[in-house]
PDB file of C-alpha atoms in Angstrom:
ATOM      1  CA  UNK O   4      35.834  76.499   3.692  1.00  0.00           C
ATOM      2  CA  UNK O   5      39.155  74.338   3.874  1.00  0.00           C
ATOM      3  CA  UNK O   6      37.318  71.604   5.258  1.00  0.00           C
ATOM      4  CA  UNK O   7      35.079  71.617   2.691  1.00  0.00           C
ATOM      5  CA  UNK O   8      37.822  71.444  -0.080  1.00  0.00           C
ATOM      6  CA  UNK O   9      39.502  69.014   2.009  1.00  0.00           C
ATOM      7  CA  UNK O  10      36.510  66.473   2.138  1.00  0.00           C
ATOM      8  CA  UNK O  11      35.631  67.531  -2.044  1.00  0.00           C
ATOM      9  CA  UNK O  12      39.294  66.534  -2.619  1.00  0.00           C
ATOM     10  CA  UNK O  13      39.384  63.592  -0.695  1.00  0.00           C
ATOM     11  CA  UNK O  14      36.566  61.972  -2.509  1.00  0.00           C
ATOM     12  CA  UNK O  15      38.454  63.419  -6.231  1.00  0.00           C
ATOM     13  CA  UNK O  16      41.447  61.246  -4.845  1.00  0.00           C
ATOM     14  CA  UNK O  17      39.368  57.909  -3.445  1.00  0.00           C
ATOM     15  CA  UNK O  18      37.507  58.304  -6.636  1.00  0.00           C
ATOM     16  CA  UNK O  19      40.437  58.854  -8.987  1.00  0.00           C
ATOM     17  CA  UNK O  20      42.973  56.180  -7.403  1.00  0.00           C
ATOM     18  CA  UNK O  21      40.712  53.269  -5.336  1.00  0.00           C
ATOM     19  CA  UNK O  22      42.494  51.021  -8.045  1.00  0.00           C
ATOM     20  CA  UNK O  23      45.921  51.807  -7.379  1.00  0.00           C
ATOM     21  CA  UNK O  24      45.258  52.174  -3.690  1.00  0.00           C
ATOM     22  CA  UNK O  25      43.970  48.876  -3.824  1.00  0.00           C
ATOM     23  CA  UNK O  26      47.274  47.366  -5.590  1.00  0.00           C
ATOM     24  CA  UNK O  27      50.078  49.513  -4.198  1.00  0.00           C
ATOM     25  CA  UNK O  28      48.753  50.643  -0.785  1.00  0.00           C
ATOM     26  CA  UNK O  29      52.484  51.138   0.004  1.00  0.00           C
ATOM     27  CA  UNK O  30      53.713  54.211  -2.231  1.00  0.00           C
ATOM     28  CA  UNK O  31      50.315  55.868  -0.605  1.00  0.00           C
ATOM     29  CA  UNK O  32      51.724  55.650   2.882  1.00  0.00           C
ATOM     30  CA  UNK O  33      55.183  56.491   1.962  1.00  0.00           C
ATOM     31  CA  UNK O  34      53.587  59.497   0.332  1.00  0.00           C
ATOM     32  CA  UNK O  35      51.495  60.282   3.717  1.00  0.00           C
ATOM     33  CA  UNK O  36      55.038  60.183   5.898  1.00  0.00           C
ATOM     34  CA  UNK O  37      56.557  62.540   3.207  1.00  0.00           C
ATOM     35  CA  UNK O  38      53.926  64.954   3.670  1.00  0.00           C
ATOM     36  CA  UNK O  39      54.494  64.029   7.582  1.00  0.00           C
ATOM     37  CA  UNK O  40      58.166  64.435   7.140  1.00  0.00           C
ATOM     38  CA  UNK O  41      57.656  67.769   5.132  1.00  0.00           C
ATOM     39  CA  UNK O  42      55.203  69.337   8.080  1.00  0.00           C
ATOM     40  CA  UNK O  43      57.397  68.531  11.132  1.00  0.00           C
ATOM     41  CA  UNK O  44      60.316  69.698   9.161  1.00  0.00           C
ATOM     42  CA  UNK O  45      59.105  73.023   8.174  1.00  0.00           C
ATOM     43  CA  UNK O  46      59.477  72.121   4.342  1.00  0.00           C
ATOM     44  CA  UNK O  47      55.961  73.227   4.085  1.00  0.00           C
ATOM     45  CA  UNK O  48      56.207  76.527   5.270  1.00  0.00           C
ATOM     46  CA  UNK O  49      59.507  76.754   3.108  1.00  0.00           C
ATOM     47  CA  UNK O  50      57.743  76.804  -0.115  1.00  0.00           C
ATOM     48  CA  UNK O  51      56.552  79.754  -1.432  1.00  0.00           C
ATOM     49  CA  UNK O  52      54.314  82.009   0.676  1.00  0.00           C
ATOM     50  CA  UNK O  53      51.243  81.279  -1.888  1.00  0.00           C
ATOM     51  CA  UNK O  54      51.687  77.403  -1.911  1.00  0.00           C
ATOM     52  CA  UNK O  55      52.858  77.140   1.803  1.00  0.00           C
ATOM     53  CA  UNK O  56      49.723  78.990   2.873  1.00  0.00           C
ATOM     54  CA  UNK O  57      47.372  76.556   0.195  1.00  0.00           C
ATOM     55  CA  UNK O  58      49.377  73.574   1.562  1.00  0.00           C
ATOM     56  CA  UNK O  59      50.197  74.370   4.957  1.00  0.00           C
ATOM     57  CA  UNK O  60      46.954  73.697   6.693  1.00  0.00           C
ATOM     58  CA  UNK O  61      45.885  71.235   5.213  1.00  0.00           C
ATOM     59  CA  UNK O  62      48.170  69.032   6.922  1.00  0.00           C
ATOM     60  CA  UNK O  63      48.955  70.814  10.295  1.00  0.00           C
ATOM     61  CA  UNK O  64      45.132  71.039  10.674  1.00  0.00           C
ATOM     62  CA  UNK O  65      44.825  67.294   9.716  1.00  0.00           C
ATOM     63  CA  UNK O  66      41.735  68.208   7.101  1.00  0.00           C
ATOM     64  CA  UNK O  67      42.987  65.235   4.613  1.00  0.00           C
ATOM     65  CA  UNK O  68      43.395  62.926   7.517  1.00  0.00           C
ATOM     66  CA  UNK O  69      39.776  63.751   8.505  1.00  0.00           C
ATOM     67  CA  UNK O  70      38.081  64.079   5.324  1.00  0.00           C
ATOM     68  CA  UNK O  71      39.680  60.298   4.763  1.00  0.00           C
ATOM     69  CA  UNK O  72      38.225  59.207   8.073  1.00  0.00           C
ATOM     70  CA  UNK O  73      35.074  60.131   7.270  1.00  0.00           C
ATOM     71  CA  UNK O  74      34.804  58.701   3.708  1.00  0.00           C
ATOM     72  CA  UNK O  75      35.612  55.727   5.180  1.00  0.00           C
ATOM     73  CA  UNK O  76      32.859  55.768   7.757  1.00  0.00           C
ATOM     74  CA  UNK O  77      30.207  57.426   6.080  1.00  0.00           C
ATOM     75  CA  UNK O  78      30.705  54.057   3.600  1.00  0.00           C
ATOM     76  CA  UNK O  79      29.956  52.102   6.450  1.00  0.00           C
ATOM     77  CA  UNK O  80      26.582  53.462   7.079  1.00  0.00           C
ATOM     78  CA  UNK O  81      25.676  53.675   3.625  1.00  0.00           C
ATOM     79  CA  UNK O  82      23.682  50.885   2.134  1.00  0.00           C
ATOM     80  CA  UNK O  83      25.004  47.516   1.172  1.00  0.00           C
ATOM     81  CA  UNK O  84      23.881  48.472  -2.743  1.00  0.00           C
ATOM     82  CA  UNK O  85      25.145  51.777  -2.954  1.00  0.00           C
ATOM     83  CA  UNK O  86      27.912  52.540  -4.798  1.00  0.00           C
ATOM     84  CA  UNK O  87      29.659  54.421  -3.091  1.00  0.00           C
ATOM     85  CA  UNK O  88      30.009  51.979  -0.416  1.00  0.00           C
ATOM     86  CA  UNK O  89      31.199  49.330  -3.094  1.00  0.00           C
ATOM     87  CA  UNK O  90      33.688  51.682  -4.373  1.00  0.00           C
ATOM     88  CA  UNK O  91      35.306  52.015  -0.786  1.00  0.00           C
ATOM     89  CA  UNK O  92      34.539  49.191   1.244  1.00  0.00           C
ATOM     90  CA  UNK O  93      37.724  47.140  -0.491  1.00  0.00           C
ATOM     91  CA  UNK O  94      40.113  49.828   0.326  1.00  0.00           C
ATOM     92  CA  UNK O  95      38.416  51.310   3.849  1.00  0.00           C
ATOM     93  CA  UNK O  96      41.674  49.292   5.706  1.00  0.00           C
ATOM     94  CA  UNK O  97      44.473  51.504   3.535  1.00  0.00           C
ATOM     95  CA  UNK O  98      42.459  54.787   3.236  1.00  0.00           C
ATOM     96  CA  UNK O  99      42.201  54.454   7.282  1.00  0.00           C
ATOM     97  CA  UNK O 100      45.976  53.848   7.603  1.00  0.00           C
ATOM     98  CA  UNK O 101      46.845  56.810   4.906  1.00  0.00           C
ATOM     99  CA  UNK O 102      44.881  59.190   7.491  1.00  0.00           C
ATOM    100  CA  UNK O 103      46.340  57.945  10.612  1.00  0.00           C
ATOM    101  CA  UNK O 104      49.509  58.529   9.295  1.00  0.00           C
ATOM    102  CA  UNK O 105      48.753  61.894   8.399  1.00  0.00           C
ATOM    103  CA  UNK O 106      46.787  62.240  11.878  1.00  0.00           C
ATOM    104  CA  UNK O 107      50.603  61.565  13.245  1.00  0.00           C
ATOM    105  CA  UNK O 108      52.041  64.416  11.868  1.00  0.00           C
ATOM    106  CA  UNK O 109      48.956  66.547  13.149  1.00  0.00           C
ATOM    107  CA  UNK O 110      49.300  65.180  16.561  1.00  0.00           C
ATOM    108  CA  UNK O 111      53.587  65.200  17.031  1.00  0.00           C
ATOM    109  CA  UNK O 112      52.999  68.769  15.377  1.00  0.00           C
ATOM    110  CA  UNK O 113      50.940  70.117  17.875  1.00  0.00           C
ATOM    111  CA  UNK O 114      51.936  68.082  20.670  1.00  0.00           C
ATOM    112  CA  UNK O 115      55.359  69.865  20.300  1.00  0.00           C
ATOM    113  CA  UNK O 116      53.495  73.513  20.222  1.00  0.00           C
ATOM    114  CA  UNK O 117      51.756  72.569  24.111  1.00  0.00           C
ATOM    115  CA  UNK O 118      54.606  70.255  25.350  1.00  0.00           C
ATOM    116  CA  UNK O 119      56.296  72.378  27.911  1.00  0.00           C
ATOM    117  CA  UNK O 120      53.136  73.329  29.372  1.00  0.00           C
ATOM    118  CA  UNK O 121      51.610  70.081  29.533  1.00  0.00           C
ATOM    119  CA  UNK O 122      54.988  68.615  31.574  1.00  0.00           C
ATOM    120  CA  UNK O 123      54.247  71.683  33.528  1.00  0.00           C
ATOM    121  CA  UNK O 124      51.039  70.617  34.643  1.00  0.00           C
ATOM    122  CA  UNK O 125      48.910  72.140  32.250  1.00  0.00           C
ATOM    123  CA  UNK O 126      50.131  75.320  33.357  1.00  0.00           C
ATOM    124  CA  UNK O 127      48.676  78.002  31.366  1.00  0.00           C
ATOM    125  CA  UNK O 128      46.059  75.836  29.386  1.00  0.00           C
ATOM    126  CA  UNK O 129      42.730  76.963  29.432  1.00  0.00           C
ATOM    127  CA  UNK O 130      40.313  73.845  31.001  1.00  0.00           C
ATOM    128  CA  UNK O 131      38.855  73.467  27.433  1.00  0.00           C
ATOM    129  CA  UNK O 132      42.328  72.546  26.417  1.00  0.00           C
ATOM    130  CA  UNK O 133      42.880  70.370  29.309  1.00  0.00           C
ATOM    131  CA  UNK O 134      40.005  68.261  28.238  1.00  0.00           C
ATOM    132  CA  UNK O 135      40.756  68.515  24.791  1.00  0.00           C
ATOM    133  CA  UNK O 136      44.234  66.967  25.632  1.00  0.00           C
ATOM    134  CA  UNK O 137      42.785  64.319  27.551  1.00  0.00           C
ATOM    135  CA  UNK O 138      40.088  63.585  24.620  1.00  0.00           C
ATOM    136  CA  UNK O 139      43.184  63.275  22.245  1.00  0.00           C
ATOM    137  CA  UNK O 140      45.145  60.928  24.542  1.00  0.00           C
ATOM    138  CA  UNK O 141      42.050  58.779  24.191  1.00  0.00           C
ATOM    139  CA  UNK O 142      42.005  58.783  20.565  1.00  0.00           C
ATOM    140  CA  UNK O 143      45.924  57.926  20.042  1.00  0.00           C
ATOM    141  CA  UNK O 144      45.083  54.787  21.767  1.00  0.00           C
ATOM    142  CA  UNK O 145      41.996  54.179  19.945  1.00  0.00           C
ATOM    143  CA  UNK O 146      43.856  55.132  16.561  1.00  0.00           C
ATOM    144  CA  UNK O 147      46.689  53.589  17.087  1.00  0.00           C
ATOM    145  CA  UNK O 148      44.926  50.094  17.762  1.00  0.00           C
ATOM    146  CA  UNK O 149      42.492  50.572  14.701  1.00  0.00           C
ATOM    147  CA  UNK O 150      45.508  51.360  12.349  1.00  0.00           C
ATOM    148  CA  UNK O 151      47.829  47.989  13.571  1.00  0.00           C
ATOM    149  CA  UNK O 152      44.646  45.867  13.382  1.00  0.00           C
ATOM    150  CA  UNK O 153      43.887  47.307   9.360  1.00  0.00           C
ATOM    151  CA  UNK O 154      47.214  45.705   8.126  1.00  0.00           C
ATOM    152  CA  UNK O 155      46.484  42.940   6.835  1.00  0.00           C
ATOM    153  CA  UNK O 156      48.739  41.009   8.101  1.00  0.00           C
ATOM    154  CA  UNK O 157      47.483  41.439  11.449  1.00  0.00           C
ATOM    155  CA  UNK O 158      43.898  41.361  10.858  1.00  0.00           C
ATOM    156  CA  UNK O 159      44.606  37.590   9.429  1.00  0.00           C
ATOM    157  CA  UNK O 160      46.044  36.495  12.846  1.00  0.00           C
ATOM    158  CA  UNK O 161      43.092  37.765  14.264  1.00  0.00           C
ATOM    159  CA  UNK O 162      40.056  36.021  14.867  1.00  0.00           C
ATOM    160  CA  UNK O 163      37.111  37.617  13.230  1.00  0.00           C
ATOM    161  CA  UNK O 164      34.817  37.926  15.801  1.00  0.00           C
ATOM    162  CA  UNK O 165      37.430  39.622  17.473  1.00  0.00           C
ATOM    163  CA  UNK O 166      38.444  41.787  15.346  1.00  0.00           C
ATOM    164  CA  UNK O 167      35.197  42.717  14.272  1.00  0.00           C
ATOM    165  CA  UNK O 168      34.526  44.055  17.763  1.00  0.00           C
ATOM    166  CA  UNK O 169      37.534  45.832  18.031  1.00  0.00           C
ATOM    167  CA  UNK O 170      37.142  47.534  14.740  1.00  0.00           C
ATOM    168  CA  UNK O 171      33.883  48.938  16.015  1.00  0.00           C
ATOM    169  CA  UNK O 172      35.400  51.354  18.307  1.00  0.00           C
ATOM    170  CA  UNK O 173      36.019  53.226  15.275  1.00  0.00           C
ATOM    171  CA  UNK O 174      32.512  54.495  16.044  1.00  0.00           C
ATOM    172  CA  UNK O 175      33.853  55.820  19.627  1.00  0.00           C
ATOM    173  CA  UNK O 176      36.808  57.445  17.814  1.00  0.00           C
ATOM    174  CA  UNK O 177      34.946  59.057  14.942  1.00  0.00           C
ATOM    175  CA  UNK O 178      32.818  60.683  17.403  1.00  0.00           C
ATOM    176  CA  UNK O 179      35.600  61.852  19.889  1.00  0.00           C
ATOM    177  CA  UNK O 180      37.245  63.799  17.166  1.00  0.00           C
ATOM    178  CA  UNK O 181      34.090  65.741  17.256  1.00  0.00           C
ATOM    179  CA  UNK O 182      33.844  66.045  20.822  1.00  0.00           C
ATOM    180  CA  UNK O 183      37.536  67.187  20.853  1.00  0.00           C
ATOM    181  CA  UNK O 184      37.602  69.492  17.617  1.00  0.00           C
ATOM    182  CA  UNK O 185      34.868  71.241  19.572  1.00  0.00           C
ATOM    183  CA  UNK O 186      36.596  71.756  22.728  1.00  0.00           C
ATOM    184  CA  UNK O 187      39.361  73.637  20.269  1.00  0.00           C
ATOM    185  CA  UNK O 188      37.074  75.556  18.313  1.00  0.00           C
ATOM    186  CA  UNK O 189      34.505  76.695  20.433  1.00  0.00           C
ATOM    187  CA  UNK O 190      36.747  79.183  22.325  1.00  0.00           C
ATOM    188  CA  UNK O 191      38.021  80.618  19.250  1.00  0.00           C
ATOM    189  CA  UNK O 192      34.523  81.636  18.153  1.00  0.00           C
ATOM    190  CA  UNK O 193      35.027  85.385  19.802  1.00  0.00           C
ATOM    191  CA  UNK O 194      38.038  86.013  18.124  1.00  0.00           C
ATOM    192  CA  UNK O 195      37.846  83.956  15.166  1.00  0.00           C
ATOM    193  CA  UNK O 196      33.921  84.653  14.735  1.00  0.00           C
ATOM    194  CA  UNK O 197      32.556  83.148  11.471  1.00  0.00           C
ATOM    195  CA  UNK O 198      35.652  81.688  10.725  1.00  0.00           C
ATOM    196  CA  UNK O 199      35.237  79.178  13.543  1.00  0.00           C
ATOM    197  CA  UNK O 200      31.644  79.145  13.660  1.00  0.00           C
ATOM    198  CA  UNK O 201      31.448  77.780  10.033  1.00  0.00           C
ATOM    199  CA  UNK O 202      34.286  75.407  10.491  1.00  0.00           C
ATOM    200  CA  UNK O 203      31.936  74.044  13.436  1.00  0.00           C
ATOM    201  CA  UNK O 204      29.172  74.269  11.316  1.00  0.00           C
ATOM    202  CA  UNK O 205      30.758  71.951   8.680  1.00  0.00           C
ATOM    203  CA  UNK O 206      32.140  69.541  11.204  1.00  0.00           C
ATOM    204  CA  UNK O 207      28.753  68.848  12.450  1.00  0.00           C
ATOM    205  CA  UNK O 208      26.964  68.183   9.560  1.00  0.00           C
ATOM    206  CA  UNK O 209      29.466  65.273   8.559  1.00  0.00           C
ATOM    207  CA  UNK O 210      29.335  64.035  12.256  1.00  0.00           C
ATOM    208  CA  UNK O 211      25.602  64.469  12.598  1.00  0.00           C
ATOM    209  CA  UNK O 212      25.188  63.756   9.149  1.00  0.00           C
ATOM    210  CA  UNK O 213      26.775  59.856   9.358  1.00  0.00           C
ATOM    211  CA  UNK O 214      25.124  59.742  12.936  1.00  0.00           C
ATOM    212  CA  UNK O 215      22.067  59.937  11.512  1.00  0.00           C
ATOM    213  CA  UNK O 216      22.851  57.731   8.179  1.00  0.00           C
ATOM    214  CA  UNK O 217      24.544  54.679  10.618  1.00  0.00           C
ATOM    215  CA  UNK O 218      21.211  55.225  12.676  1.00  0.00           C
ATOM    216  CA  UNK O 219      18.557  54.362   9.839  1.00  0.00           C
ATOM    217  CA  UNK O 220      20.663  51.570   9.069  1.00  0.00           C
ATOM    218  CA  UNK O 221      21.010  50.033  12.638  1.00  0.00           C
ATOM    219  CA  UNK O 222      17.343  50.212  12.844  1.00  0.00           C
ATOM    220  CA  UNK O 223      16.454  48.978   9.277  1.00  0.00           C
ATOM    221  CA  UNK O 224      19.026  45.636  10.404  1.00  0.00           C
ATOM    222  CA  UNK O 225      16.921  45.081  13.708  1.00  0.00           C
ATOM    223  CA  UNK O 226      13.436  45.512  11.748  1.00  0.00           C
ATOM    224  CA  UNK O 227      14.974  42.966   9.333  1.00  0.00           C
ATOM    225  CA  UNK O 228      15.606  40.621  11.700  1.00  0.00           C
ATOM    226  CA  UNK O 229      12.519  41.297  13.577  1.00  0.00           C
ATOM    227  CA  UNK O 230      10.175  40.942  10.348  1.00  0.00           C
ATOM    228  CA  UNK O 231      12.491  37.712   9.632  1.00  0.00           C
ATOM    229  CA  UNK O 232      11.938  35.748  13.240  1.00  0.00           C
ATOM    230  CA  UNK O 233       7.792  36.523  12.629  1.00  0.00           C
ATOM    231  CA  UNK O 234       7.876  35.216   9.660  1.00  0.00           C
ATOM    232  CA  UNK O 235       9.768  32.055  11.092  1.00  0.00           C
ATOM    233  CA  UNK O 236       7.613  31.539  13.940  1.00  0.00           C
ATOM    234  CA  UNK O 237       3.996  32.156  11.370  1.00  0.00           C
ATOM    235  CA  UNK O 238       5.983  29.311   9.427  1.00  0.00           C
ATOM    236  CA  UNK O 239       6.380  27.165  12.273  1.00  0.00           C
ATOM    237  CA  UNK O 240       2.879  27.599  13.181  1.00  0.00           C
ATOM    238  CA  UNK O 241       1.378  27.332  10.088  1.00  0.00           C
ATOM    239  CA  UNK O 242       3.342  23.595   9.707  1.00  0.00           C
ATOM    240  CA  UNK O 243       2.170  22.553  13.075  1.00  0.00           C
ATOM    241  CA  UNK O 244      -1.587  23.251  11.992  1.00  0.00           C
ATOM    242  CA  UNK O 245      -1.353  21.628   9.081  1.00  0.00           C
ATOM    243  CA  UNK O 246      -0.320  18.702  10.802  1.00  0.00           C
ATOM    244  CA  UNK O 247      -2.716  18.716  13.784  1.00  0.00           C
ATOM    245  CA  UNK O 248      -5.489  18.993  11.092  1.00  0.00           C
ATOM    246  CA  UNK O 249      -4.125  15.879   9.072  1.00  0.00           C
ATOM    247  CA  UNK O 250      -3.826  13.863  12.386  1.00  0.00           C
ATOM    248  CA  UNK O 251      -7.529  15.036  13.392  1.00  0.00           C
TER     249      UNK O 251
END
């Protein structure tokens, strides 16, 4: 149910402040290392017990940070004339580097819960967290290259092509954060029951859901282009008849 809230609320704040976003990207990540700040500080639990518990999880679980993450790719498989995607196509490089921020302060917060028994060789880790560890080690690197290359001062120094390439591994990393929200979830199911279950539940129909969205849109692209080359080569063959026949 938070993760639902989280992603309505997301969209409320893309909708609400794309403008301002666009113009002052700046105060927005200030404000995502305050709420970092506030987490790994224990500000957030210090608040009172009705607003730490409504405020609390949202950024320890790193709902926001995913909610944002998704927006952001779900307007990349959307369309080229759908609104949506025109609303957040201009600011997908700032709403990306608001939720790696806040995917920080997820990842120092929980990294500090498992740290002692990770230098101790994963001593007392089940083997779905020891995979789910190494899945997340994967996706720092992954996140922390997409986030450098969406300034835009870096992504001018870059060449396109190159950065185009690089920016696609955003498609790896969407899809790991499944793979490794399910390695933490799915062992919780027994004691957690529908709880967990429905948290999966949600996660995969966004997943899934854009899977299936960036898909249909691959395929459209290559029966474009397919439809596009016949039509060239009928062209071309039409023109050579024509002139065959008027040299006959």
């Amino acid at each position: 149910m938070k993760l639902l809230i989280a992603l309505v609320g997301s969209a409320v704040f893309v909708a609400l402040f794309k403008r301002l976003i666009r113009r002052y990207p700046i105060v927005f990540y200030l404000a995502a290392c305050v709420i970092d700040v506030a987490l790994l500080s224990g500000a957030l639990l210090s608040l009172p017990a009705g607003l730490a518990a409504a405020t609390f999880p949202y950024a320890a679980r790193c709902l926001v940070g995913f909610s944002l993450f998704a927006i952001v790719m779900y307007a990349g498989a959307l369309p080229d004339g759908s609104k949506i995607r025109q609303a957040v196509m201009p600011i997908r490089g700032e709403l990306s580097i608001i939720a790696a921020i806040l995917t920080i302060g997820h990842v120092v917060n929980y990294l500090g819960s498992y740290l002692t028994q990770i230098l101790s060789g994963f001593a007392g880790m089940s083997a779905g967290m020891v995979v789910s560890f190494c899945v997340s080690s994967v996706l720092i690197v992954l996140l922390a290259a997409l986030t450098i290359t969406s300034f835009e001062a870096v992504k001018s120094r870059m060449e396109a092509a190159v950065w185009k390439r690089l920016q696609k591994t955003a498609y790896a990393f969407f899809l790991l954060t499944y793979a490794h929200l399910l390695f933490v979830l799915l062992p919780t199911v027994a004691s957690a029951g529908q709880r967990s279950m429905l948290s999966i539940i949600l996660y995969s129909i966004v997943v899934l859901g854009w899977v299936v969205l960036r898909s249909v849109k691959v395929l459209k692209a290559k029966s474009a282009r397919t439809d596009t080359g016949h039509a060239v080569v009928v062209e071309d063959f039409a023109e050579d008849f024509t002139e065959e026949l008027q040299t006959a």
